[in-house]
PDB file of N, CA, C and O in Angstrom:
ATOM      1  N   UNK R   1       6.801 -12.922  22.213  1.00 94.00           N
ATOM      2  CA  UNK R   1       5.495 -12.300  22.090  1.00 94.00           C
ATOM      3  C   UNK R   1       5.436 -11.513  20.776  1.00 94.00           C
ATOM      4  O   UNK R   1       6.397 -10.841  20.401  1.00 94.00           O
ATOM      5  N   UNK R   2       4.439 -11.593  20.171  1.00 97.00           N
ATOM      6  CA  UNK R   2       4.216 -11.102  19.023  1.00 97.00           C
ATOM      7  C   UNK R   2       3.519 -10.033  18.754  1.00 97.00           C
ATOM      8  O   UNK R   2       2.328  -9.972  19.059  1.00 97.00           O
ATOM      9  N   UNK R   3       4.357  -8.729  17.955  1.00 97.00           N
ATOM     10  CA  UNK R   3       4.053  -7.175  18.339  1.00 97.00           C
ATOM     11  C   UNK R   3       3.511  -6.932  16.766  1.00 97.00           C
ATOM     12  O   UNK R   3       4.253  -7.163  15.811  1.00 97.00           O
ATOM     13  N   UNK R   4       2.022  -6.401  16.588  1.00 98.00           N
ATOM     14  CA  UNK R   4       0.918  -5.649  15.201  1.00 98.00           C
ATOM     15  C   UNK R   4       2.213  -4.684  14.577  1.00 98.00           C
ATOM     16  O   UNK R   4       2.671  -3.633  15.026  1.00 98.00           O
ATOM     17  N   UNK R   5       2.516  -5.290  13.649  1.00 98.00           N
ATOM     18  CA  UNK R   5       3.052  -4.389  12.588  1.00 98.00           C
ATOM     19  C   UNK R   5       2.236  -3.036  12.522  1.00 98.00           C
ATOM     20  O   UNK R   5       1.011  -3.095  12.418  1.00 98.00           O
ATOM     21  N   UNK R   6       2.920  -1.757  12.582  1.00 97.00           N
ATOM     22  CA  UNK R   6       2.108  -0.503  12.716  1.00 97.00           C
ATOM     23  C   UNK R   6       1.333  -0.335  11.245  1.00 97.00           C
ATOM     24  O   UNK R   6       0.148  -0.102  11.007  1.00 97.00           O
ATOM     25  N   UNK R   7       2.832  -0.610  10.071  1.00 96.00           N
ATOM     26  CA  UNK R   7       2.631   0.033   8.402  1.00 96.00           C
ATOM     27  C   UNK R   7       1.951   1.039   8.825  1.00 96.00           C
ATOM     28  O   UNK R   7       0.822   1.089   9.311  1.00 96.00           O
ATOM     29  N   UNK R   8       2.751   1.877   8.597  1.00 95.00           N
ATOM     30  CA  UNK R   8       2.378   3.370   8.429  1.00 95.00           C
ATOM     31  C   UNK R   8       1.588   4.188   7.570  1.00 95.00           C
ATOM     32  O   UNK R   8       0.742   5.037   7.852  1.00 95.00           O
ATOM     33  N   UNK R   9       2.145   3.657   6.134  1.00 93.00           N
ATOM     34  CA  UNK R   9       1.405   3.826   5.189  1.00 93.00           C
ATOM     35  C   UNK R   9       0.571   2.733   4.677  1.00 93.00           C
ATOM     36  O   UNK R   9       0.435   2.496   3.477  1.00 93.00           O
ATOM     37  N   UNK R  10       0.010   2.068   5.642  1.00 93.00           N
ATOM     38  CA  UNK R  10      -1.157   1.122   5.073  1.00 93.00           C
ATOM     39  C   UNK R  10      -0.870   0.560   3.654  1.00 93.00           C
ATOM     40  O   UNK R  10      -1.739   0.543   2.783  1.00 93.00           O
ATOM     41  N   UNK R  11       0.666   0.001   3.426  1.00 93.00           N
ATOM     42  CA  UNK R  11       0.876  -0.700   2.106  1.00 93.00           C
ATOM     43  C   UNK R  11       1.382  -1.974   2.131  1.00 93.00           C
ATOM     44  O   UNK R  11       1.586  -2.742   1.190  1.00 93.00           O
ATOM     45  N   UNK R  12       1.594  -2.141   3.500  1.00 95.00           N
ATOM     46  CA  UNK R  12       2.777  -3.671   3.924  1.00 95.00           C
ATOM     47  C   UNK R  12       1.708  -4.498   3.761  1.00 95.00           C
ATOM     48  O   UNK R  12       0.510  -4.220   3.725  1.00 95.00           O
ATOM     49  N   UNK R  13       2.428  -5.846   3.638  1.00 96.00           N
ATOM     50  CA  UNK R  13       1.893  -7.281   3.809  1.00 96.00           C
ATOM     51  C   UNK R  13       2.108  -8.397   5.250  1.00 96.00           C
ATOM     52  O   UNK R  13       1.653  -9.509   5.521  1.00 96.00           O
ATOM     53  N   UNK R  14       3.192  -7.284   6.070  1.00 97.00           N
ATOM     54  CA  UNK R  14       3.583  -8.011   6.944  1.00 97.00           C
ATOM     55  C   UNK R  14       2.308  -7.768   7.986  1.00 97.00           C
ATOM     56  O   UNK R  14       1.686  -6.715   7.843  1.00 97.00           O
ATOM     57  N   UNK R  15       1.854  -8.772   9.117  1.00 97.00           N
ATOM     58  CA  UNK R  15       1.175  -8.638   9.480  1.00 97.00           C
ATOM     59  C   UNK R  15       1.421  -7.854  11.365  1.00 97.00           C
ATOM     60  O   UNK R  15       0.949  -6.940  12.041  1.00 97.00           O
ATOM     61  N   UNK R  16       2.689  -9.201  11.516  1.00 97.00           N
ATOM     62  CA  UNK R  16       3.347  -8.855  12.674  1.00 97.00           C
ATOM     63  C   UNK R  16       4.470  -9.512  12.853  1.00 97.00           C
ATOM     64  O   UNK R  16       4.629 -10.499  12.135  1.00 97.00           O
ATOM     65  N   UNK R  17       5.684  -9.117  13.964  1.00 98.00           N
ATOM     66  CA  UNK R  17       6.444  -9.319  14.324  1.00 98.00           C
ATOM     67  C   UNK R  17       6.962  -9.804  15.534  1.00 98.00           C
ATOM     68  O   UNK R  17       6.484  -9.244  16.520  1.00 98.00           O
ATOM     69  N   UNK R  18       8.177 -11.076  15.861  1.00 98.00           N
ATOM     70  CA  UNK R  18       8.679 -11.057  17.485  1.00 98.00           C
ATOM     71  C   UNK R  18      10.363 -10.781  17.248  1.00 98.00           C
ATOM     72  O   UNK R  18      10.653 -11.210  16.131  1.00 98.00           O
ATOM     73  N   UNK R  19      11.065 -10.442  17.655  1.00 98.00           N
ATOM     74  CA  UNK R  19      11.892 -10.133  17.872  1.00 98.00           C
ATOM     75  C   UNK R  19      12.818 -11.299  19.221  1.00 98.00           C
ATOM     76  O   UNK R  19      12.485 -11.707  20.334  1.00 98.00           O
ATOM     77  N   UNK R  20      13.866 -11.449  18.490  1.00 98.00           N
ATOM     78  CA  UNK R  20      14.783 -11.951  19.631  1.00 98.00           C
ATOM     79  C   UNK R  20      16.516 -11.264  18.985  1.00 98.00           C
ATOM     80  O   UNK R  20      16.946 -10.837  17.914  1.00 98.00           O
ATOM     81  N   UNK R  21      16.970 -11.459  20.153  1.00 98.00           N
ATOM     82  CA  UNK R  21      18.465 -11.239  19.984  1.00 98.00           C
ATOM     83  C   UNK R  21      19.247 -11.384  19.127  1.00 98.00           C
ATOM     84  O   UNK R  21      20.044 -10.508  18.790  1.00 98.00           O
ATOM     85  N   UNK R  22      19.134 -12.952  18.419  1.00 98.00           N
ATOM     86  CA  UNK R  22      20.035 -13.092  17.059  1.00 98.00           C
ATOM     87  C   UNK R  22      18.586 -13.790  15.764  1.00 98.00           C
ATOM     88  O   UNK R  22      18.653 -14.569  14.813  1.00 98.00           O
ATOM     89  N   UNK R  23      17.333 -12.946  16.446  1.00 98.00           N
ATOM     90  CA  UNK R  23      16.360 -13.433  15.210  1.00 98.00           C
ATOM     91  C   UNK R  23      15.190 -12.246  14.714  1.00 98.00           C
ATOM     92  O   UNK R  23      15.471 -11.088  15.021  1.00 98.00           O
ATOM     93  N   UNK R  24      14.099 -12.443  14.083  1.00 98.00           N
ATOM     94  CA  UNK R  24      13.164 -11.558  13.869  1.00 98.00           C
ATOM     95  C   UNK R  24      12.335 -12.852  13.034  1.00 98.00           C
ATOM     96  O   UNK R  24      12.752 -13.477  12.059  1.00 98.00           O
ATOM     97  N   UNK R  25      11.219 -12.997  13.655  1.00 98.00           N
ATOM     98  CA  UNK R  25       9.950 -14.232  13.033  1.00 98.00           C
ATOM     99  C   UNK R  25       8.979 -13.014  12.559  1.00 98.00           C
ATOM    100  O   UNK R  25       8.900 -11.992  13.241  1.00 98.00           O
ATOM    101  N   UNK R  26       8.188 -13.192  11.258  1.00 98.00           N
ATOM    102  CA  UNK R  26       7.409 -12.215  10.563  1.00 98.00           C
ATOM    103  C   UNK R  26       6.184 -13.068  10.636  1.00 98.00           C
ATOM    104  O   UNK R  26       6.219 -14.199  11.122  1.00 98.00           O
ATOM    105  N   UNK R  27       5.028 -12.484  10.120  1.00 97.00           N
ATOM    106  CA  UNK R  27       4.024 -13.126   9.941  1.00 97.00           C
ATOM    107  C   UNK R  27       3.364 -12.070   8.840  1.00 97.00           C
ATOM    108  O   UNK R  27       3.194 -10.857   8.963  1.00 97.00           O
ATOM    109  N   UNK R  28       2.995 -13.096   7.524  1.00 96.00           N
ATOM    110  CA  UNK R  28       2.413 -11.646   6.386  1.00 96.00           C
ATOM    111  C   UNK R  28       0.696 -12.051   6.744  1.00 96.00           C
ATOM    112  O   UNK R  28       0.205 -13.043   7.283  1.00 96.00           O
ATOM    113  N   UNK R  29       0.229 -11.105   6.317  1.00 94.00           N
ATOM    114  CA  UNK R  29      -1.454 -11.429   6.164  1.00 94.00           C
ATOM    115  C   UNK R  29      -1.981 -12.518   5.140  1.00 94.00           C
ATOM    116  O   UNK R  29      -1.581 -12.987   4.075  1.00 94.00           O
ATOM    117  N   UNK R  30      -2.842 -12.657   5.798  1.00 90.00           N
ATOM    118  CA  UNK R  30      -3.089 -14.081   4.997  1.00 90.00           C
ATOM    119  C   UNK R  30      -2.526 -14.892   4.968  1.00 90.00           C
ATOM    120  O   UNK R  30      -2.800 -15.628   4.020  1.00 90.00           O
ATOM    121  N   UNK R  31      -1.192 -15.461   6.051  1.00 89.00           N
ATOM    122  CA  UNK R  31      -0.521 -16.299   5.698  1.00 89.00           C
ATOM    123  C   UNK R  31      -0.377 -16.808   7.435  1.00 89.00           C
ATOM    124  O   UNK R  31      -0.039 -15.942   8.241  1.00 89.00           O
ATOM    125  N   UNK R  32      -0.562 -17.767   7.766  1.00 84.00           N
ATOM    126  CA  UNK R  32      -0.517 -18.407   9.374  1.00 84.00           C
ATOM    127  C   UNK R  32       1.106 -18.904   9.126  1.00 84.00           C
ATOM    128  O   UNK R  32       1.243 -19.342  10.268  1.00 84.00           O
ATOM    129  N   UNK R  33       2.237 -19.125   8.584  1.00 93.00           N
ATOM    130  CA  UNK R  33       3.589 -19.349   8.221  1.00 93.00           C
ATOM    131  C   UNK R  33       3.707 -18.418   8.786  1.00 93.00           C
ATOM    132  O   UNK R  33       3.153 -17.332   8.619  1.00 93.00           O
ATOM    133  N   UNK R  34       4.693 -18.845   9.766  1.00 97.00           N
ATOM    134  CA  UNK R  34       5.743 -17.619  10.623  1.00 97.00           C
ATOM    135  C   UNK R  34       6.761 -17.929   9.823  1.00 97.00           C
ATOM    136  O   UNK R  34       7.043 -19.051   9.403  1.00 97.00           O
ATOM    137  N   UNK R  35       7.546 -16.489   9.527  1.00 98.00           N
ATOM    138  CA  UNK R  35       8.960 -17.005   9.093  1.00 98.00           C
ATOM    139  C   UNK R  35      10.129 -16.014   9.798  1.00 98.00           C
ATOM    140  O   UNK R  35      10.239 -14.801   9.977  1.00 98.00           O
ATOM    141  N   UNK R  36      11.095 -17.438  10.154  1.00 98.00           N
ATOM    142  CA  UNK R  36      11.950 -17.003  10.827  1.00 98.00           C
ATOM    143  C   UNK R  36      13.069 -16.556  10.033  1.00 98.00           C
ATOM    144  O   UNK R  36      13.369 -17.311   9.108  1.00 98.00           O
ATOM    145  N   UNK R  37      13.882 -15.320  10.199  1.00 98.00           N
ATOM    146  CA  UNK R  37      15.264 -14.924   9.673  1.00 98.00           C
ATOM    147  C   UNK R  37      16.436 -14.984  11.385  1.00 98.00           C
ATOM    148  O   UNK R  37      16.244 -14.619  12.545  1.00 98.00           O
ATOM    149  N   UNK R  38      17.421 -15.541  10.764  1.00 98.00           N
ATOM    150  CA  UNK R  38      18.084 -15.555  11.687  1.00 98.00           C
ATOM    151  C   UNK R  38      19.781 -14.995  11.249  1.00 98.00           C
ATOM    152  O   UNK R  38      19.971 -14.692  10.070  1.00 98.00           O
ATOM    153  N   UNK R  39      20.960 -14.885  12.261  1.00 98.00           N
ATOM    154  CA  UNK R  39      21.610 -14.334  11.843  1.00 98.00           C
ATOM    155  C   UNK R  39      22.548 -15.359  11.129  1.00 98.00           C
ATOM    156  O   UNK R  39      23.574 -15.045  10.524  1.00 98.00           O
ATOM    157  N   UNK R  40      22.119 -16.479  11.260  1.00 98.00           N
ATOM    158  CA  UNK R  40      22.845 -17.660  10.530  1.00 98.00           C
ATOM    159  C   UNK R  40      22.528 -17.821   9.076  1.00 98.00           C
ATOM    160  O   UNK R  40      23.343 -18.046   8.181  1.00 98.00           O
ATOM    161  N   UNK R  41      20.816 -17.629   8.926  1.00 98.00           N
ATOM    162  CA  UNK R  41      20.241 -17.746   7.469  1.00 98.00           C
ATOM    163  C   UNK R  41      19.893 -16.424   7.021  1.00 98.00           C
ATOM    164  O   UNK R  41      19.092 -16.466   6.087  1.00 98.00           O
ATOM    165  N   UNK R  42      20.144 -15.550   7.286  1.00 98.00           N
ATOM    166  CA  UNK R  42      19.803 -14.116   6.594  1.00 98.00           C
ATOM    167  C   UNK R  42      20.917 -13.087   6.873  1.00 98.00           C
ATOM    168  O   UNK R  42      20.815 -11.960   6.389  1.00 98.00           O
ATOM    169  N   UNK R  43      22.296 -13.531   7.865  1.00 98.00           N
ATOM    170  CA  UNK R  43      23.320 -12.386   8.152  1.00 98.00           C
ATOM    171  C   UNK R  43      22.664 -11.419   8.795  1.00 98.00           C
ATOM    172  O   UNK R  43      21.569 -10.909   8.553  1.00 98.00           O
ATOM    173  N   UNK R  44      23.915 -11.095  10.151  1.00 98.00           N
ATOM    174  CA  UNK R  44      23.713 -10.360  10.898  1.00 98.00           C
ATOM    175  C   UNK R  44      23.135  -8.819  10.111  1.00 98.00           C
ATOM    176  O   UNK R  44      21.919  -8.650  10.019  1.00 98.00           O
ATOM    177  N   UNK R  45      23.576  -8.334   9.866  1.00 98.00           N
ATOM    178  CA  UNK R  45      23.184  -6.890   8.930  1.00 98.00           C
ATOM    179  C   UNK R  45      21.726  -6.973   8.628  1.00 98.00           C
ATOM    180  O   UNK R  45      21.091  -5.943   8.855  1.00 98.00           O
ATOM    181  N   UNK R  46      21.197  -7.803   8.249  1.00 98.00           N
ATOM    182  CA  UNK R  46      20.164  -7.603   7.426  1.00 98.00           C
ATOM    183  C   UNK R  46      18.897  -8.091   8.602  1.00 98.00           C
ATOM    184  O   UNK R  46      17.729  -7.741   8.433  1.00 98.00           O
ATOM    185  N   UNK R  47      19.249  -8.774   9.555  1.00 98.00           N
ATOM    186  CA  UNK R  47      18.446  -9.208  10.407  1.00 98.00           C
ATOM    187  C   UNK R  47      18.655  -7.865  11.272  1.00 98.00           C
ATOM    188  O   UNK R  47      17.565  -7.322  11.095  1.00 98.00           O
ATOM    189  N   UNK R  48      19.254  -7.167  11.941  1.00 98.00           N
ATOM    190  CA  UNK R  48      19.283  -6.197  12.651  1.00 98.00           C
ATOM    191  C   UNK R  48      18.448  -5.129  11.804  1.00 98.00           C
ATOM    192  O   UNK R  48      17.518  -4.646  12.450  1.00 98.00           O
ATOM    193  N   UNK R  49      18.613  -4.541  10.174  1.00 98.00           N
ATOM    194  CA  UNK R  49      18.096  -4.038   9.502  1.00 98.00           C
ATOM    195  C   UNK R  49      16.264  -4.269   9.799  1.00 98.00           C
ATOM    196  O   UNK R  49      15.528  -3.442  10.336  1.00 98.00           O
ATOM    197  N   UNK R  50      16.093  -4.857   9.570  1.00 98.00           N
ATOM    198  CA  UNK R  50      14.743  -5.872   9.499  1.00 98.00           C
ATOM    199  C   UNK R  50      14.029  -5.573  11.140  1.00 98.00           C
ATOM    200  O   UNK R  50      12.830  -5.468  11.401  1.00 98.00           O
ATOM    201  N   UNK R  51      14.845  -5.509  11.805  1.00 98.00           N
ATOM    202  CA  UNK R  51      14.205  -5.611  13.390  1.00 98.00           C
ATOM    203  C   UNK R  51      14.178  -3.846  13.300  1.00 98.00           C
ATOM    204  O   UNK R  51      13.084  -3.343  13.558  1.00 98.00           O
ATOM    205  N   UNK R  52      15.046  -3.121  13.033  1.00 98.00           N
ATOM    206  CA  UNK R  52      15.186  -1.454  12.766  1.00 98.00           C
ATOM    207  C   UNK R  52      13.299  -1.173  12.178  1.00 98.00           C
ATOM    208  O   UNK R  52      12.365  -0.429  12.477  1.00 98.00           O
ATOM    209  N   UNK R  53      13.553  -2.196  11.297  1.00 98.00           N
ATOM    210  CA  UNK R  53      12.276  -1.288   9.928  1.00 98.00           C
ATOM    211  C   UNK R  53      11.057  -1.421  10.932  1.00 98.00           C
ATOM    212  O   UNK R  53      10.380  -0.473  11.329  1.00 98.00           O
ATOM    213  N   UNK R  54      10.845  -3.078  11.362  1.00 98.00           N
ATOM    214  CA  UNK R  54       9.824  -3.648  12.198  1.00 98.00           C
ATOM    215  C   UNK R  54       9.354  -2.712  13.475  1.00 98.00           C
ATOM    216  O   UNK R  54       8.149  -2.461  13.482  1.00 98.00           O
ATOM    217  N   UNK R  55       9.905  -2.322  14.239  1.00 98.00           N
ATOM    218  CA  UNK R  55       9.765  -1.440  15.000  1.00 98.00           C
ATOM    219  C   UNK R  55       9.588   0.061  14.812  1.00 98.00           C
ATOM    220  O   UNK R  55       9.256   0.726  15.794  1.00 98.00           O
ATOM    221  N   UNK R  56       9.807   0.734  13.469  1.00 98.00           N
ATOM    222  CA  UNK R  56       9.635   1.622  13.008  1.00 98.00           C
ATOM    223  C   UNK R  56       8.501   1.997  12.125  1.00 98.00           C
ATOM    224  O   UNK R  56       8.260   3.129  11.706  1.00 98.00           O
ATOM    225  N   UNK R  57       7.596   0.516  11.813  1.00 98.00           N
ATOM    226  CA  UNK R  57       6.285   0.566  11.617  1.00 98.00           C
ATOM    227  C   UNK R  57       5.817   0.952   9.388  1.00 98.00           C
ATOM    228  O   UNK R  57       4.795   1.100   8.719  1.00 98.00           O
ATOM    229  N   UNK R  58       7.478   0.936   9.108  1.00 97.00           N
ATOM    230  CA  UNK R  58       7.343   1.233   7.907  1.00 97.00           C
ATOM    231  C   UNK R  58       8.873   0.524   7.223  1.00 97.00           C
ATOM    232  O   UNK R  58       9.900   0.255   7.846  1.00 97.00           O
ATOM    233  N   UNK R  59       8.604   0.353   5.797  1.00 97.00           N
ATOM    234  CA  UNK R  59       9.680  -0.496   4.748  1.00 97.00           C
ATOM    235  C   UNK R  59      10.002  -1.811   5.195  1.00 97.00           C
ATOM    236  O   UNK R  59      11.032  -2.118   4.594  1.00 97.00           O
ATOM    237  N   UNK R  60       9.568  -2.965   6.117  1.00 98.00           N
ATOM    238  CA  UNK R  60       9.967  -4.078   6.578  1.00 98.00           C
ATOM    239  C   UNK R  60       9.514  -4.861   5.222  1.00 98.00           C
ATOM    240  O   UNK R  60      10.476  -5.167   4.518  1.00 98.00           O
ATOM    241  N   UNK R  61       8.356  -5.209   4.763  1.00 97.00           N
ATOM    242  CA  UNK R  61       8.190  -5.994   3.825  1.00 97.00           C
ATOM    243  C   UNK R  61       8.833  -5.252   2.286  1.00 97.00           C
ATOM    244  O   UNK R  61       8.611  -6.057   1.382  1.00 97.00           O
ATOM    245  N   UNK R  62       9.322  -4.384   1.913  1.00 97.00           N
ATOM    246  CA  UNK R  62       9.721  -4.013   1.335  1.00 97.00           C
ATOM    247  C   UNK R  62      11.250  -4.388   1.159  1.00 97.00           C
ATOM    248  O   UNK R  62      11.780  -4.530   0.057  1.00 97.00           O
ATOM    249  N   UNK R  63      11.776  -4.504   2.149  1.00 98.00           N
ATOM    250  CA  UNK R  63      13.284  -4.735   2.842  1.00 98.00           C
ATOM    251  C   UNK R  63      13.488  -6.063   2.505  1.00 98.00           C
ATOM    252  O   UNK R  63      14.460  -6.350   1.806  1.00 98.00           O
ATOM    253  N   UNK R  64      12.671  -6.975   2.919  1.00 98.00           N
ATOM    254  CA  UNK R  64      12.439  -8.204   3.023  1.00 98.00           C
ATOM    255  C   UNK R  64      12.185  -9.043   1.648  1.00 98.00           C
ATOM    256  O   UNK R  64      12.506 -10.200   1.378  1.00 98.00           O
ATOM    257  N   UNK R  65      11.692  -8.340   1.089  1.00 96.00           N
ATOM    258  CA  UNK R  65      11.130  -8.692  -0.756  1.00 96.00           C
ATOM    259  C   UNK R  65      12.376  -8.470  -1.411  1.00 96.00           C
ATOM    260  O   UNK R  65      12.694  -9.497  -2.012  1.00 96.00           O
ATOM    261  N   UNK R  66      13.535  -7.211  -1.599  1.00 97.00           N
ATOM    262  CA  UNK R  66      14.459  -6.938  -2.177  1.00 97.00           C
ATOM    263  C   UNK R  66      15.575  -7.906  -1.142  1.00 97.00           C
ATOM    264  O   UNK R  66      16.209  -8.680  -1.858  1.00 97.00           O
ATOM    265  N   UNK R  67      15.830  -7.993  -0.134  1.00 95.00           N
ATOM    266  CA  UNK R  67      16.887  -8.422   0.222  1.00 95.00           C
ATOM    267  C   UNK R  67      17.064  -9.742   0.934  1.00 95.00           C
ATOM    268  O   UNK R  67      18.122 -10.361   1.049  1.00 95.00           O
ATOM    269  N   UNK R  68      15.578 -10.170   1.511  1.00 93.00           N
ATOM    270  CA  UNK R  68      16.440 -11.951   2.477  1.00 93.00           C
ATOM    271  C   UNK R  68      14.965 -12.321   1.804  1.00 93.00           C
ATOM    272  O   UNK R  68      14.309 -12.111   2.824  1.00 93.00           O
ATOM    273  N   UNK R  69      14.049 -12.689   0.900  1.00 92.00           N
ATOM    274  CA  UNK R  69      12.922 -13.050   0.754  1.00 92.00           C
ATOM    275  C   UNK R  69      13.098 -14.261   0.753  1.00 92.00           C
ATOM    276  O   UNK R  69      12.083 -14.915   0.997  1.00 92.00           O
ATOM    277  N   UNK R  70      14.704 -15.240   0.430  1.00 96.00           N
ATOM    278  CA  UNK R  70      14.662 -16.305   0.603  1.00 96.00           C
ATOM    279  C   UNK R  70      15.176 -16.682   1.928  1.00 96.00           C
ATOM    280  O   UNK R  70      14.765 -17.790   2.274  1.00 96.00           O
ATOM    281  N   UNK R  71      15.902 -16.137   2.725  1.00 98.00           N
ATOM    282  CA  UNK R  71      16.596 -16.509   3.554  1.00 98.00           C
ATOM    283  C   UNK R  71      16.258 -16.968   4.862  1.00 98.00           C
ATOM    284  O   UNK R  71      17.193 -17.174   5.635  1.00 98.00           O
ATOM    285  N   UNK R  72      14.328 -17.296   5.501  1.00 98.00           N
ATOM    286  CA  UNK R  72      14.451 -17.717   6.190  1.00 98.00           C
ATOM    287  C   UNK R  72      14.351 -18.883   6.649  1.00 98.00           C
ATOM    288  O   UNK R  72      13.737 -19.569   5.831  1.00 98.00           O
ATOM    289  N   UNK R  73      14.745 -19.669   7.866  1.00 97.00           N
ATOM    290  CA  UNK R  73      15.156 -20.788   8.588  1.00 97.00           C
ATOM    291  C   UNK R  73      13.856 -21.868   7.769  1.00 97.00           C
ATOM    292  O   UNK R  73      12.682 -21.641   8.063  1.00 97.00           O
ATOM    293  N   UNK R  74      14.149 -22.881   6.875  1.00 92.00           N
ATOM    294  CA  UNK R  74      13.503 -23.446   6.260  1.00 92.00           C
ATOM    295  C   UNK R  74      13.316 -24.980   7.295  1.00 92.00           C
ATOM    296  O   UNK R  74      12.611 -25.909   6.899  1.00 92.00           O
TER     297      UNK R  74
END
């Protein structure tokens, strides 16, 4: 199920998020492409990171631009 990105400071691009155990699927605005990071194509660290920011409603697309922007499940 797919949970409204809060962005806190009204600056993200991400639109929303689902969350699973060894994943995190994004969705930016303007863009119907879900993209999946998983802990196979983006490493555990950075996918747990990513699910941290997502739920915290602030720095996910920021996180995501500097560190796995390529890395998800193609």
């Amino acid at each position: 199920m797919f949970i409204k990105y809060r962005d806190i400071d009204n600056d993200s691009n991400v639109d929303m998020f689902e969350i699973g155990s060894d994943f995190i699927i994004v969705v930016f605005r303007k863009c119907s492409k879900k993209y999946k990071y998983t802990y196979s194509s983006a490493g555990k660290h950075n996918v747990e990171m990513m699910k941290k920011l997502a739920l915290s409603g602030d720095g996910l697309n920021a996180y995501i631009m500097k560190c796995c922007h390529d890395f998800y499940v193609k």
